[in-house]
Coordinates of C-alpha atoms in Angstrom, one line a residue:
R1 CA -30.1 -2.3 4.8
R2 CA -29.9 -6.0 4.0
Q3 CA -31.0 -5.3 0.5
L4 CA -28.3 -2.7 0.1
A5 CA -25.7 -5.1 1.4
A6 CA -26.9 -7.8 -1.0
L7 CA -26.7 -5.4 -3.9
A8 CA -23.1 -4.4 -2.9
R9 CA -22.1 -8.1 -2.8
K10 CA -23.7 -8.7 -6.2
I11 CA -22.0 -5.7 -7.8
R12 CA -18.6 -6.7 -6.2
L13 CA -18.9 -10.2 -7.6
E14 CA -20.1 -9.3 -11.1
M15 CA -18.4 -6.0 -11.8
P16 CA -15.0 -7.4 -12.6
K17 CA -16.3 -9.7 -15.4
I18 CA -18.6 -7.1 -16.9
A19 CA -15.8 -4.5 -16.9
R20 CA -13.3 -6.9 -18.4
D21 CA -15.7 -8.0 -21.1
A22 CA -16.3 -4.3 -21.9
G23 CA -12.5 -3.5 -21.9
I24 CA -12.8 -1.3 -18.8
F25 CA -9.9 -1.5 -16.4
R26 CA -10.7 1.5 -14.1
I27 CA -13.9 3.0 -12.8
E28 CA -13.9 6.3 -10.8
A29 CA -16.6 7.5 -8.4
R30 CA -17.0 10.5 -6.2
A31 CA -19.1 10.8 -3.1
W32 CA -20.1 13.7 -1.0
A33 CA -18.0 13.3 2.2
S34 CA -20.9 14.1 4.5
H35 CA -23.2 11.5 3.0
P36 CA -24.0 8.9 5.8
R37 CA -23.5 5.8 3.6
A38 CA -22.1 6.6 0.2
S39 CA -18.4 6.1 1.1
K40 CA -19.1 2.8 2.9
F41 CA -21.2 1.5 0.0
L42 CA -18.3 2.3 -2.5
H43 CA -15.9 0.5 -0.2
L44 CA -18.2 -2.5 0.0
V45 CA -18.5 -2.6 -3.8
G46 CA -14.7 -2.8 -4.1
F47 CA -13.6 0.8 -4.6
T48 CA -10.5 2.3 -2.9
H49 CA -10.4 5.8 -1.5
E50 CA -7.8 7.8 -3.5
C51 CA -8.2 11.4 -2.2
T52 CA -10.5 14.0 -0.6
M53 CA -11.3 17.0 -2.7
S54 CA -12.2 20.3 -1.0
G55 CA -13.8 23.5 -2.3
F56 CA -17.1 22.2 -3.6
G57 CA -20.7 23.4 -3.0
R58 CA -22.0 26.8 -2.0
G59 CA -19.2 28.8 -0.6
G60 CA -16.6 26.0 -1.3
T61 CA -17.1 24.4 2.1
E62 CA -18.0 20.9 0.9
Q63 CA -15.7 18.0 0.4
F64 CA -16.0 15.0 -2.0
R65 CA -14.1 11.8 -1.8
Q66 CA -12.7 10.2 -4.9
Y67 CA -12.7 6.4 -5.2
A68 CA -11.4 4.1 -7.9
W69 CA -12.0 0.5 -8.8
I70 CA -9.1 -1.0 -10.8
Q71 CA -9.3 -4.4 -12.5
E72 CA -7.1 -6.8 -10.7
G73 CA -3.7 -7.1 -12.3
Q74 CA -4.1 -3.6 -13.9
R75 CA -2.0 -1.0 -12.2
H76 CA -1.2 0.9 -15.3
V77 CA -3.4 1.0 -18.4
P78 CA -1.5 1.9 -21.5
V79 CA -2.7 4.9 -23.5
Q80 CA -2.9 4.6 -27.3
V81 CA -1.5 7.7 -29.0
T82 CA -3.0 8.5 -32.4

């Protein structure tokens, strides 16, 4: 568990610069709602829970949680129309 926590801290510290340098302002991730640690890990890395999506898996009984990380100061990312 300590290694996972250390990895989360490293990602949280380094992800903003790596993303900014690559021109990335938003990253989305989805986690199976029943996973024992996935949601907590995404939160520790800096992602924010946006919504819970139902209707997945066999019989449509599973839920997934959608998370997003948004570069600080970037609430809206302009879209280039071509």
